[in-house]
Tab-separated table of C-alpha atoms in Angstrom:
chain	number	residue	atom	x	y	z
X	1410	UNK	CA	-7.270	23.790	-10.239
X	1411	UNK	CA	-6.434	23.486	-6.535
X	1412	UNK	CA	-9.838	24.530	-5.454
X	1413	UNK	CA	-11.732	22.580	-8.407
X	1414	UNK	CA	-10.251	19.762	-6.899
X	1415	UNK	CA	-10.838	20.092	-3.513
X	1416	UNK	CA	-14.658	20.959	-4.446
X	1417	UNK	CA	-14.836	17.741	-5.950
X	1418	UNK	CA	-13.176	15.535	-3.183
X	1419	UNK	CA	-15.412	17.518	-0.509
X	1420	UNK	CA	-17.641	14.554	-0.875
X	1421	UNK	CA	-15.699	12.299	1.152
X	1422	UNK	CA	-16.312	14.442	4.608
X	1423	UNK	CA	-20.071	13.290	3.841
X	1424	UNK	CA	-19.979	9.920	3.392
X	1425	UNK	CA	-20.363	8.456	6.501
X	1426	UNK	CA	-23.020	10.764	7.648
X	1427	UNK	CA	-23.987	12.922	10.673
X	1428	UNK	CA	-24.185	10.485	13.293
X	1429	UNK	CA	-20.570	8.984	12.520
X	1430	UNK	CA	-18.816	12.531	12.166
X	1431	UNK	CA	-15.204	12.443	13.234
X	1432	UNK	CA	-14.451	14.274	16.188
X	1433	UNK	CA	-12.985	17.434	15.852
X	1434	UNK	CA	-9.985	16.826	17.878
X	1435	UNK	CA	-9.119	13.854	15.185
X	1436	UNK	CA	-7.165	16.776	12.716
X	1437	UNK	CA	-3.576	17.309	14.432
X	1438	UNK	CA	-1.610	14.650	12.354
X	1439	UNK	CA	-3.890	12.908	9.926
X	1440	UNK	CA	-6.640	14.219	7.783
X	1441	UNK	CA	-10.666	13.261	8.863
X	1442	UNK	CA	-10.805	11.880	4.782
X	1443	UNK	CA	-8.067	9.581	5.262
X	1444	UNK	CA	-9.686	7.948	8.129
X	1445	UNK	CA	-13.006	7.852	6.065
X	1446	UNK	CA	-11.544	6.387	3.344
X	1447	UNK	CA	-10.045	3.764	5.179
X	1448	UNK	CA	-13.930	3.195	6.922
X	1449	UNK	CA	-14.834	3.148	2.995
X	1450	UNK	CA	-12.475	0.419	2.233
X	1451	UNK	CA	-13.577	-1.790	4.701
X	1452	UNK	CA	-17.184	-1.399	4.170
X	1453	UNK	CA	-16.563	-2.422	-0.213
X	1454	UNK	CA	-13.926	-5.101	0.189
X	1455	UNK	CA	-15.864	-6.742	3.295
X	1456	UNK	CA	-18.290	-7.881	0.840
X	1457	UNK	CA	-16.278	-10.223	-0.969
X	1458	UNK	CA	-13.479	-10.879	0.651
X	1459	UNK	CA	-12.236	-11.957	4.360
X	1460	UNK	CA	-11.767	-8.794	5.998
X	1461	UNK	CA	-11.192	-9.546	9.992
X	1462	UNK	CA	-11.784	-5.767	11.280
X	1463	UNK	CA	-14.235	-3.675	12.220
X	1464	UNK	CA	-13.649	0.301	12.668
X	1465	UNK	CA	-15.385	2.833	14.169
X	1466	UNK	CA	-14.814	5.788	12.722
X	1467	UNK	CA	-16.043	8.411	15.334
X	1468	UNK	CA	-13.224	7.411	17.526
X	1469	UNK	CA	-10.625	6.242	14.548
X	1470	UNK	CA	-10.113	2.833	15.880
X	1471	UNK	CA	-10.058	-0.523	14.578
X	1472	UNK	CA	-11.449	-3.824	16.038
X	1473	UNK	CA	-10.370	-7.777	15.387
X	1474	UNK	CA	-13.437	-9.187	14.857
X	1475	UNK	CA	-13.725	-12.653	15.676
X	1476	UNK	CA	-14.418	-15.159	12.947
X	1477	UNK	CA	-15.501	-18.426	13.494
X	1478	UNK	CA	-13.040	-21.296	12.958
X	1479	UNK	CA	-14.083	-21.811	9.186
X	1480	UNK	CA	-13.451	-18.150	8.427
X	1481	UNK	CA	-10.043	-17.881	9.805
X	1482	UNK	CA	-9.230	-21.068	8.091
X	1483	UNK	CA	-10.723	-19.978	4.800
X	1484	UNK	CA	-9.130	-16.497	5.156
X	1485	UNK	CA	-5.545	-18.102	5.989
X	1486	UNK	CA	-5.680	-19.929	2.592
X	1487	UNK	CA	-6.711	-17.349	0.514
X	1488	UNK	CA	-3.470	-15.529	1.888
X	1489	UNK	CA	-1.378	-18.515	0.644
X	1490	UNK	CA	-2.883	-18.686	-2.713
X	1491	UNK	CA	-0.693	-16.109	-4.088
X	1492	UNK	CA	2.818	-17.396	-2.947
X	1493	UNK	CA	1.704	-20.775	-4.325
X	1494	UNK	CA	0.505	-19.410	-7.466
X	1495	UNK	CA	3.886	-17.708	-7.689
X	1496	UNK	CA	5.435	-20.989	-7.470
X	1497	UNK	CA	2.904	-22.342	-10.083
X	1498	UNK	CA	3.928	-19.608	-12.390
X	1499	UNK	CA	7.864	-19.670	-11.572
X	1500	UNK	CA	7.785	-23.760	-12.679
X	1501	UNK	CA	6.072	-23.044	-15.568
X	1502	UNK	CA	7.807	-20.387	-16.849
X	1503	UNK	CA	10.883	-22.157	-16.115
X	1504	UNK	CA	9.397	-24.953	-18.407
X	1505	UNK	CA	9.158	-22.557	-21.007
X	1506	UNK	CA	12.287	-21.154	-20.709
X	1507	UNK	CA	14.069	-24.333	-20.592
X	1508	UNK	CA	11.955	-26.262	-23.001
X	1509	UNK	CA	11.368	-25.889	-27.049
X	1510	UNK	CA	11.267	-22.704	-28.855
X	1511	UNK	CA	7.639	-21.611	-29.792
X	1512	UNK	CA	6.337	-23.080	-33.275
X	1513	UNK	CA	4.024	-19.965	-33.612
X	1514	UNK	CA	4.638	-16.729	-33.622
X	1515	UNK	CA	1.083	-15.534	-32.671
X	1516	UNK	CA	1.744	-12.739	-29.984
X	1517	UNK	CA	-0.587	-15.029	-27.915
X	1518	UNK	CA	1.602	-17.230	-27.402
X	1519	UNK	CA	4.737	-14.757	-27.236
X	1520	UNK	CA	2.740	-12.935	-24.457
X	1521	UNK	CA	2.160	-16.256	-22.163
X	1522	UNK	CA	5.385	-16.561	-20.624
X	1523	UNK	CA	5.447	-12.883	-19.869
X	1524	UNK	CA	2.004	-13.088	-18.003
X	1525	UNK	CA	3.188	-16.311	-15.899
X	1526	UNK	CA	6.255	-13.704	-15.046
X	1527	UNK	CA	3.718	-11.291	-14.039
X	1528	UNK	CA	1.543	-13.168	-12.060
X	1529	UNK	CA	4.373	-14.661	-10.483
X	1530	UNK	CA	6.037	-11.895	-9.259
X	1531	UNK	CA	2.927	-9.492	-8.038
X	1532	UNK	CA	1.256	-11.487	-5.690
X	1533	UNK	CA	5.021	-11.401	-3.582
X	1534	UNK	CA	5.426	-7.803	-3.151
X	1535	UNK	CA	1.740	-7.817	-1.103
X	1536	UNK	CA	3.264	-11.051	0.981
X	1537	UNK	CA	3.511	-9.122	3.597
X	1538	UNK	CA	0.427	-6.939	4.059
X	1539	UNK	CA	-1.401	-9.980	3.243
X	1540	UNK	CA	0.230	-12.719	5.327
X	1541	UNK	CA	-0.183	-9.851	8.061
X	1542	UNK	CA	-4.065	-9.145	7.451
X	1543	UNK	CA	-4.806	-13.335	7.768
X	1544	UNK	CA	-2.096	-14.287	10.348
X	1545	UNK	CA	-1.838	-11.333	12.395
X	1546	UNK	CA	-4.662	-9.192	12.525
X	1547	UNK	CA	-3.650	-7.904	15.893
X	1548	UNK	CA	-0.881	-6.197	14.543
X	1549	UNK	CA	-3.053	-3.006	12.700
X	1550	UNK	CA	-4.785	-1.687	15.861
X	1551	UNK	CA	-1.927	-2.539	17.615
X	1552	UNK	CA	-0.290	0.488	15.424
X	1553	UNK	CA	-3.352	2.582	13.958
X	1554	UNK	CA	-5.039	2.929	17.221
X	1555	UNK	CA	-1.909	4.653	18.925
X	1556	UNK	CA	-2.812	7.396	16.339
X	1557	UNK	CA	-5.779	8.753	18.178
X	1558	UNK	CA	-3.913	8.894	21.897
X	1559	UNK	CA	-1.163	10.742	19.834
X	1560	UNK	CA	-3.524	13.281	18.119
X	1561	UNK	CA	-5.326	14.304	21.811
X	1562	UNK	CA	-1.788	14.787	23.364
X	1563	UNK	CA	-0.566	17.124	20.230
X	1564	UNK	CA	-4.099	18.862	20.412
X	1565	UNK	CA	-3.238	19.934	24.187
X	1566	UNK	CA	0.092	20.859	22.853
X	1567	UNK	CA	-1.018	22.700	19.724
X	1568	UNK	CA	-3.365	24.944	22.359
X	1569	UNK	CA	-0.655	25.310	24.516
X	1570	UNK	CA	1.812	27.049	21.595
X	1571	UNK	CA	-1.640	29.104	20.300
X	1572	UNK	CA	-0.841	28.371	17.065
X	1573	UNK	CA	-2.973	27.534	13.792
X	1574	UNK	CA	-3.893	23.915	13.072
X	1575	UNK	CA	-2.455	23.721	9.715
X	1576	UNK	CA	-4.615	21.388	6.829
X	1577	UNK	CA	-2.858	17.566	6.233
X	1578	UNK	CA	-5.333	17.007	3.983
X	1579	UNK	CA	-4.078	15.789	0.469
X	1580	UNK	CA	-7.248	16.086	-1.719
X	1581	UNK	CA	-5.822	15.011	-5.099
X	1582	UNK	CA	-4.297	11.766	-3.176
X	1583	UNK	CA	-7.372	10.732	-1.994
X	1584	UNK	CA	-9.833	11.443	-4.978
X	1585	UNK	CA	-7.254	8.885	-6.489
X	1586	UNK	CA	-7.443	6.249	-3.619
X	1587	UNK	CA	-11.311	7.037	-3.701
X	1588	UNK	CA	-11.897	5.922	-7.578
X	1589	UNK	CA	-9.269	3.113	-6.753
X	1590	UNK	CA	-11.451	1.495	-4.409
X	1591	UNK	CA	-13.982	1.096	-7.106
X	1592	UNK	CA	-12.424	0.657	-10.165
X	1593	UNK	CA	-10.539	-2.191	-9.128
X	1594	UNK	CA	-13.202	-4.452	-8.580
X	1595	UNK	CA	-15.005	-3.093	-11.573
X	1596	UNK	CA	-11.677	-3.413	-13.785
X	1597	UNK	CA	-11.228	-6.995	-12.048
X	1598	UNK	CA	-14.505	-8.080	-13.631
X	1599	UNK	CA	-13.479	-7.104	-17.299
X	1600	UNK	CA	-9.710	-8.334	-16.999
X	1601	UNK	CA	-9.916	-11.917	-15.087
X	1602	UNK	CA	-12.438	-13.661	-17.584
X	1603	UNK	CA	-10.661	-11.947	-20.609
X	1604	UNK	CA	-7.311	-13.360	-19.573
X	1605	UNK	CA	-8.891	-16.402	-19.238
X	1606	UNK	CA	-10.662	-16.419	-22.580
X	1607	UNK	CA	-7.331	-15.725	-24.138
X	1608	UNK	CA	-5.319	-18.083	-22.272
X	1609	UNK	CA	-3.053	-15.672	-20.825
X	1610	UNK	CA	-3.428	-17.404	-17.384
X	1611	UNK	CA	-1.063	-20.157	-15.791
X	1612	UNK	CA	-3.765	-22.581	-14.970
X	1613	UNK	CA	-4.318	-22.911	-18.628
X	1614	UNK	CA	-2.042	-25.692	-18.306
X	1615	UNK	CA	-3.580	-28.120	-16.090
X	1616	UNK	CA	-7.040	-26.857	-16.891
X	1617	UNK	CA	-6.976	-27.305	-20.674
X	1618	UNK	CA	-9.952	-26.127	-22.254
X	1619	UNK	CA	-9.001	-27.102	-25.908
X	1620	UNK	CA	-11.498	-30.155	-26.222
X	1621	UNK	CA	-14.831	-28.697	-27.922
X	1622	UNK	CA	-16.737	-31.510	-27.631
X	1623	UNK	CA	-16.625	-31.576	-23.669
X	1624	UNK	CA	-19.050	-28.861	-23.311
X	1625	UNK	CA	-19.508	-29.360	-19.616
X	1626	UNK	CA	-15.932	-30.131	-18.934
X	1627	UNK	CA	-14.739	-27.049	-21.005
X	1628	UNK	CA	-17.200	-24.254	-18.532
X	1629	UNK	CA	-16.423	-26.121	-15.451
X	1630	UNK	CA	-12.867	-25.327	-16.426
X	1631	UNK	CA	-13.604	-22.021	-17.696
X	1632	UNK	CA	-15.439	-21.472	-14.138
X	1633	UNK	CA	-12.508	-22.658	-12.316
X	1634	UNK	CA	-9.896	-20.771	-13.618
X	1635	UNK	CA	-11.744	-17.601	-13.531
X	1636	UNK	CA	-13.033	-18.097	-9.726
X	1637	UNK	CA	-8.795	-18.762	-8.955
X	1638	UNK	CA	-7.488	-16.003	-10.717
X	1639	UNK	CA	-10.220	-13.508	-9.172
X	1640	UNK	CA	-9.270	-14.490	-5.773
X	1641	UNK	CA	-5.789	-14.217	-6.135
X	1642	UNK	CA	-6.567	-10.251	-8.012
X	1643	UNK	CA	-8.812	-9.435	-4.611
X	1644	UNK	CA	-6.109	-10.589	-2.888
X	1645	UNK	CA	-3.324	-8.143	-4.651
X	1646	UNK	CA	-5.886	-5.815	-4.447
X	1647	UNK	CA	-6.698	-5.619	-1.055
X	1648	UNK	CA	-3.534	-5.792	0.199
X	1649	UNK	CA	-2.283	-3.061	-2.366
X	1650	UNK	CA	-4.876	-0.759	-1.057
X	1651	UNK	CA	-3.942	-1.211	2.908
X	1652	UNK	CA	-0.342	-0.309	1.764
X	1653	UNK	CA	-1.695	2.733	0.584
X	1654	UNK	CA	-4.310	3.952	3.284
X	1655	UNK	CA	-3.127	2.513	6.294
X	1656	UNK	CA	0.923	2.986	5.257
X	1657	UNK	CA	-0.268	6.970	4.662
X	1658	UNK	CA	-2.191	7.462	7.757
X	1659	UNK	CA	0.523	6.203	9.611
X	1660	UNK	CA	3.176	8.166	8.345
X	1661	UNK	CA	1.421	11.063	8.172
X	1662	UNK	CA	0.776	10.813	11.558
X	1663	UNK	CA	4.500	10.137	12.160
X	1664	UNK	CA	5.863	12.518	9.504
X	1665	UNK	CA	3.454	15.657	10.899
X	1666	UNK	CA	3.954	14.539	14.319
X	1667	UNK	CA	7.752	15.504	14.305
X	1668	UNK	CA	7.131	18.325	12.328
X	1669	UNK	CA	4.808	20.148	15.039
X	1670	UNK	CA	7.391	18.765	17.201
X	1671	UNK	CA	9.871	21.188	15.367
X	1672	UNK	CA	7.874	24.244	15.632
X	1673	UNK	CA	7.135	24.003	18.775
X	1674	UNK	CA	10.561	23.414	20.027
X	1675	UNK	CA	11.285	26.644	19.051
X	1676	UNK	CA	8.775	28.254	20.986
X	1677	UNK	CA	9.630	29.751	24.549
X	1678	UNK	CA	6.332	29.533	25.723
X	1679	UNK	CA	6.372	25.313	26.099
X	1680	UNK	CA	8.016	23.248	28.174
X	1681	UNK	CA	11.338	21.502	26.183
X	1682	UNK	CA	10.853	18.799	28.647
X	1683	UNK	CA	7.284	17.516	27.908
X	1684	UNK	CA	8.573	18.167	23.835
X	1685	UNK	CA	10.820	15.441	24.478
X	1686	UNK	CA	8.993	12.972	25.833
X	1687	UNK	CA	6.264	13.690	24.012
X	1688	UNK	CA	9.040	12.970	20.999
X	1689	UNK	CA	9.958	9.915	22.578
X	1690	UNK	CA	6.388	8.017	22.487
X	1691	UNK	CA	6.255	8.625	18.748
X	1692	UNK	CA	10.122	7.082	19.063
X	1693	UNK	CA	8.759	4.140	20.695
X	1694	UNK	CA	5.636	4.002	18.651
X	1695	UNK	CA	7.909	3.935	15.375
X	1696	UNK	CA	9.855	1.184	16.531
X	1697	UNK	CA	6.748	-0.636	17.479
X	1698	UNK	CA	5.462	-0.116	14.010
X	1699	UNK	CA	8.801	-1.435	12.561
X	1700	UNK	CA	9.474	-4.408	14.675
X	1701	UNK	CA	5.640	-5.703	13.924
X	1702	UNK	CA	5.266	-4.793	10.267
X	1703	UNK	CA	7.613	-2.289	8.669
X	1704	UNK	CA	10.861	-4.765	9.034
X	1705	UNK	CA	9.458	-7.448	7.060
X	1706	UNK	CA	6.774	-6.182	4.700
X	1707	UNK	CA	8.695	-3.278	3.425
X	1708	UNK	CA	11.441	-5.068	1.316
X	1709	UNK	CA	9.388	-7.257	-0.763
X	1710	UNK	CA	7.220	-4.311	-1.768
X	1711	UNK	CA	9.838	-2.412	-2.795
X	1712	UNK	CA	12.526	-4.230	-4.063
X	1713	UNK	CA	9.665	-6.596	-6.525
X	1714	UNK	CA	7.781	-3.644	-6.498
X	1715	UNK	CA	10.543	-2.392	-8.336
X	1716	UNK	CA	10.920	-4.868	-10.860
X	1717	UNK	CA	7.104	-4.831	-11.718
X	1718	UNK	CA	7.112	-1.220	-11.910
X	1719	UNK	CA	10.166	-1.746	-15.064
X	1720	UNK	CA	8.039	-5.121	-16.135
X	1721	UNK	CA	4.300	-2.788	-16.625
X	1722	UNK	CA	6.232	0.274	-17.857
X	1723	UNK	CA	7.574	-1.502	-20.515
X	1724	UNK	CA	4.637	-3.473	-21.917
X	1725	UNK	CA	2.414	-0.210	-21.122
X	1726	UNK	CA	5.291	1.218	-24.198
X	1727	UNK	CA	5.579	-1.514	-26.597
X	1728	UNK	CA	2.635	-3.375	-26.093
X	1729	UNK	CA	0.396	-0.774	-27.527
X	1730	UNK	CA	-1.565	-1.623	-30.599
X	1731	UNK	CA	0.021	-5.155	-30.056
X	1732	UNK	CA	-2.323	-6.822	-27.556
X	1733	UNK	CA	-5.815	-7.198	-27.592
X	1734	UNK	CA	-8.117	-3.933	-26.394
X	1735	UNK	CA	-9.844	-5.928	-23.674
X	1736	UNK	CA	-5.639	-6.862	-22.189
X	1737	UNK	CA	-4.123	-4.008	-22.791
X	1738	UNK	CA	-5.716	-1.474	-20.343
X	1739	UNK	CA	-3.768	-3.758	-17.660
X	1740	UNK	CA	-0.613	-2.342	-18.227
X	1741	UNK	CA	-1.491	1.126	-17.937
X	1742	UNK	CA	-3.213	0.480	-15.009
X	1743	UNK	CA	-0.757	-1.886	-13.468
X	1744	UNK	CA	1.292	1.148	-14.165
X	1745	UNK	CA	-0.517	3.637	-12.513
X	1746	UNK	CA	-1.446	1.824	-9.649
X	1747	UNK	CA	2.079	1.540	-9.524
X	1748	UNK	CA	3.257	5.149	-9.273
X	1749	UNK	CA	0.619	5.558	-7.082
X	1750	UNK	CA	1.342	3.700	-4.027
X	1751	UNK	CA	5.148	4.232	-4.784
X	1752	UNK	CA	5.945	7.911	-5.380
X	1753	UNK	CA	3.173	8.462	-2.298
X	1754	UNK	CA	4.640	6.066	0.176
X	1755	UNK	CA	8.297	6.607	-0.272
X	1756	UNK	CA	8.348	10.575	-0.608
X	1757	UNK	CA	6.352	10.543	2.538
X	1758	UNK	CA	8.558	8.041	3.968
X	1759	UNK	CA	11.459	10.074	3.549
X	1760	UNK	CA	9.704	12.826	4.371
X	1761	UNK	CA	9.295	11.386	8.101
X	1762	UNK	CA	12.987	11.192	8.462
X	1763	UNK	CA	13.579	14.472	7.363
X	1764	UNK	CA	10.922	15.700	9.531
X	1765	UNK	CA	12.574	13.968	12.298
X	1766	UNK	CA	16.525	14.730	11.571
X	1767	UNK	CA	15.593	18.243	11.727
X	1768	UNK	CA	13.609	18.314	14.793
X	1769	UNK	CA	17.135	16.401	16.558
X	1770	UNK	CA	18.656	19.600	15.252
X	1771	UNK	CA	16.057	22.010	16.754
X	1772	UNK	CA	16.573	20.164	20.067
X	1773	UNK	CA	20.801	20.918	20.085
X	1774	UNK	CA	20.218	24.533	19.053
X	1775	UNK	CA	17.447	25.028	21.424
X	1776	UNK	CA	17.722	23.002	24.666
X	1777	UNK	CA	19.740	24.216	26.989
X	1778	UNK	CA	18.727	22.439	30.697
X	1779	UNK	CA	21.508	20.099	31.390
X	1780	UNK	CA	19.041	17.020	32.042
X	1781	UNK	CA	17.047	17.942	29.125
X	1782	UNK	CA	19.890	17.741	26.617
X	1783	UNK	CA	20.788	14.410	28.032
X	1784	UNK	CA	17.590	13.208	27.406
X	1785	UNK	CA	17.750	15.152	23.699
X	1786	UNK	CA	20.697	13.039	23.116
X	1787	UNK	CA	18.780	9.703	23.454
X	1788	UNK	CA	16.713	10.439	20.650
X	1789	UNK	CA	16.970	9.260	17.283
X	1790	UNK	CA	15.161	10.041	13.950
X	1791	UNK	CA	12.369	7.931	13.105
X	1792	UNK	CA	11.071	6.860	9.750
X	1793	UNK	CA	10.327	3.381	7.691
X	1794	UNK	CA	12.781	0.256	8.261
X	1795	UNK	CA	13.290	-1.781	5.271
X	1796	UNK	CA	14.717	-4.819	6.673
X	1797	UNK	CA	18.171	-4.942	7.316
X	1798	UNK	CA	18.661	-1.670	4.677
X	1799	UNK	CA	17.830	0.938	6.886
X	1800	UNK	CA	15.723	3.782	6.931
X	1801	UNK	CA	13.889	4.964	4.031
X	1802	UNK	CA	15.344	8.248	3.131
X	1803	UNK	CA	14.921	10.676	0.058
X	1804	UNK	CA	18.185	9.337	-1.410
X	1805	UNK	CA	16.168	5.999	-1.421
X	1806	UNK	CA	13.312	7.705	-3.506
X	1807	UNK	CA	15.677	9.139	-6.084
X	1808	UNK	CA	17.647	5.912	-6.402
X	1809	UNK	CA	13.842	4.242	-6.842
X	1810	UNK	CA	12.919	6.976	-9.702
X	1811	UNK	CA	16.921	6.703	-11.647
X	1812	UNK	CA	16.736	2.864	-11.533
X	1813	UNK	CA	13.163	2.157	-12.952
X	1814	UNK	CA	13.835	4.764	-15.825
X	1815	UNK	CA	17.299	3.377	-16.364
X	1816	UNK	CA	16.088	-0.348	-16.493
X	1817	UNK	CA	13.046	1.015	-18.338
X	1818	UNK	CA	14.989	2.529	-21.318
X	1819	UNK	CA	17.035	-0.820	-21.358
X	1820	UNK	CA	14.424	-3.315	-21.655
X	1821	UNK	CA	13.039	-1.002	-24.390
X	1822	UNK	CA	16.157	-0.798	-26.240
X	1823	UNK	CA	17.430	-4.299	-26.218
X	1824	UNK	CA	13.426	-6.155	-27.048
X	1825	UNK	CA	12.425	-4.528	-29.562
């Protein structure tokens, strides 16, 4: 199966062609198909969306491209959209909450006040990947193109120790990120003007399209509401899928970093010395990458995240057979999307603390120079800061995977 798979993601080492191959020297701590795929996600989502980076993949680095004044402007505002269509749906839905009970019972109308929940609460757990693509572009080569400097010193390294480059490539992760990065513009197509057939939307309110005899006032609507609701999904989208490449190359990079680091503290033929400070940039690097983005875009992702994850899981169960066939797919989707970016970013997360806590221990059992444990002691385990919470650990990913099926099971046994 292994194999099967990795015949069938071999594809990706070909897409950017001969003349953009990635060096050789680009393997230590993240795979070449991660890079590519993050070249390929560019290239699709620069056509119809404001994407301010260029990114040349034969050196892995990224670019701010500079957008005229329009651009920036236009790309700022489609970042706000979705915190103000959160507040759009949050009103409403308290409206509906507060107001009468429903006269119908058409699961139409039952399902409205859950979608203005949904759509409220999604576009905030990509606040922060989005406010930082608009607002801050500096920030991602600020962190992603550290990663290339990083691989060339653990390349002299890894020659220096003699020891086999071992394969960081994760084929089955990225097949998954590769159909992602077409399907969701494909499934965007279907889902947006179905949702707005039916209704299911928030703007339904203020653009009624009930009046049949205004023809022309009824598609203009129609139009409208369709053309909001797709920018907000490309939005989501877009930021979802950053999360997911750029949050994996860097902590792979991170996470295999200290591991190498490990092995080769062990070894008698290296010097302890350069280990450490080599151990000490990827400290500094870490904190770099938490102070400018890590700090404040983690927590919303997870802790909504969280609650969306219960919220699709749920209607994926007892939704089915319930809604329409041309609504329903969303759940699932939602769902799997879901698992995705969660139970890949937070195992590997963890996985970059662990990585690290065990290379500390290496260093006590190992070093002996007097300086060089003094410097050993100055070092601390790196990893993924969610805000004020700490460091993203594995306890964190088993807490994640207890509470969603806890809250899961609840929500299914008390609506019913």
């Amino acid at each position: 199966m292994l194999s099967t798979f990795r015949r069938s993601t071999g594809f990706l080492s070909r897409i950017c062609g001969p003349t953009e191959a990635l060096k050789q020297s680009g393997r230590e701590l993240v795979s070449p198909e991660m890079w590519i795929l993050l070249n390929l996600y560019r290239n699709v989502f620069v056509k119809f969306s404001m994407m301010p980076f260029s990114f040349e993949i034969s050196e892995r680095v990224i670019h701010v491209d500079r957008l005229t004044r329009r651009k920036r402007l236009v790309s700022k505002c489609w970042s706000v959209l979705g915190p103000l269509h959160s507040l759009i749906c949050f009103y409403l839905l308290s409206n509906m909450v507060s107001g009468s009970k429903l006269k119908s019972y058409d699961v139409l109308d039952i399902l409205r006040p859950v979608a203005c929940m949904y759509l409220g609460i999604l576009p905030l757990t990509m606040m922060g990947m989005s406010y930082t693509i608009s607002f801050c572009p500096q920030v991602a080569p600020s962190i992603v193109n550290c990663i290339p400097r990083l691989e060339e010193k653990f390349s002299e390294l890894a020659n220096t120790v003699c020891r086999r480059r071992p394969t960081v490539s994760n084929p089955h992760l990225e097949a998954l990120i590769y159909i992602g990065i077409f399907a969701a513009p494909l499934a965007m197509m279907v889902l947006v003007p179905s949702a707005v057939v039916l209704n299911l939307d928030p703007l339904n309110i203020f653009f009624s399209t009930t009046c049949k005899d205004c023809v022309a006032r009824m598609v203009t609507f129609y139009m409208t509401r369709i053309l909001i609701l797709t920018l907000l999904c490309v939005e989501i989208v877009k930021a979802g899928l950053a999360f997911l490449i750029v949050g994996m190359i860097v902590l792979l990079a991170a996470s295999e970093g200290a591991c190498k680091l490990d092995n080769c503290i062990k070894s008698g033929t290296v010097s302890k010395l350069g280990i450490l400070r080599l151990y000490q940039e990827l400290q500094i690097w870490n904190q770099h990458t938490n102070i400018l983005f890590c700090y404040k875009a983690i927590p919303p992702l997870l802790f909504l995240g969280l609650i969306i994850v219960i919220f699709v899981n749920y209607a994926t169960i007892k939704l089915f057979g319930v809604l329409p066939g041309m609504i329903y797919p969303a759940a699932p989707a939602s769902s799997l999307g879901a698992a995705v970016l969660f139970m890949t970013l937070l195992p590997q997360a963890a996985k970059t603390h662990d990585n690290s806590s065990l290379f500390l221990a290496s260093v006590k059992n190992y070093v002996i120079g007097k300086y060089e444990r003094k410097v050993g002691y100055s070092l601390r385990p790196i990893g993924a800061r969610c805000g004020p919470f700490g460091i993203i650990r594995y306890e964190w990913v088993s807490k994640f995977v207890e509470t969603d099926l806890n809250y899961t099971l609840t929500a299914l046994l008390t609506f019913r």
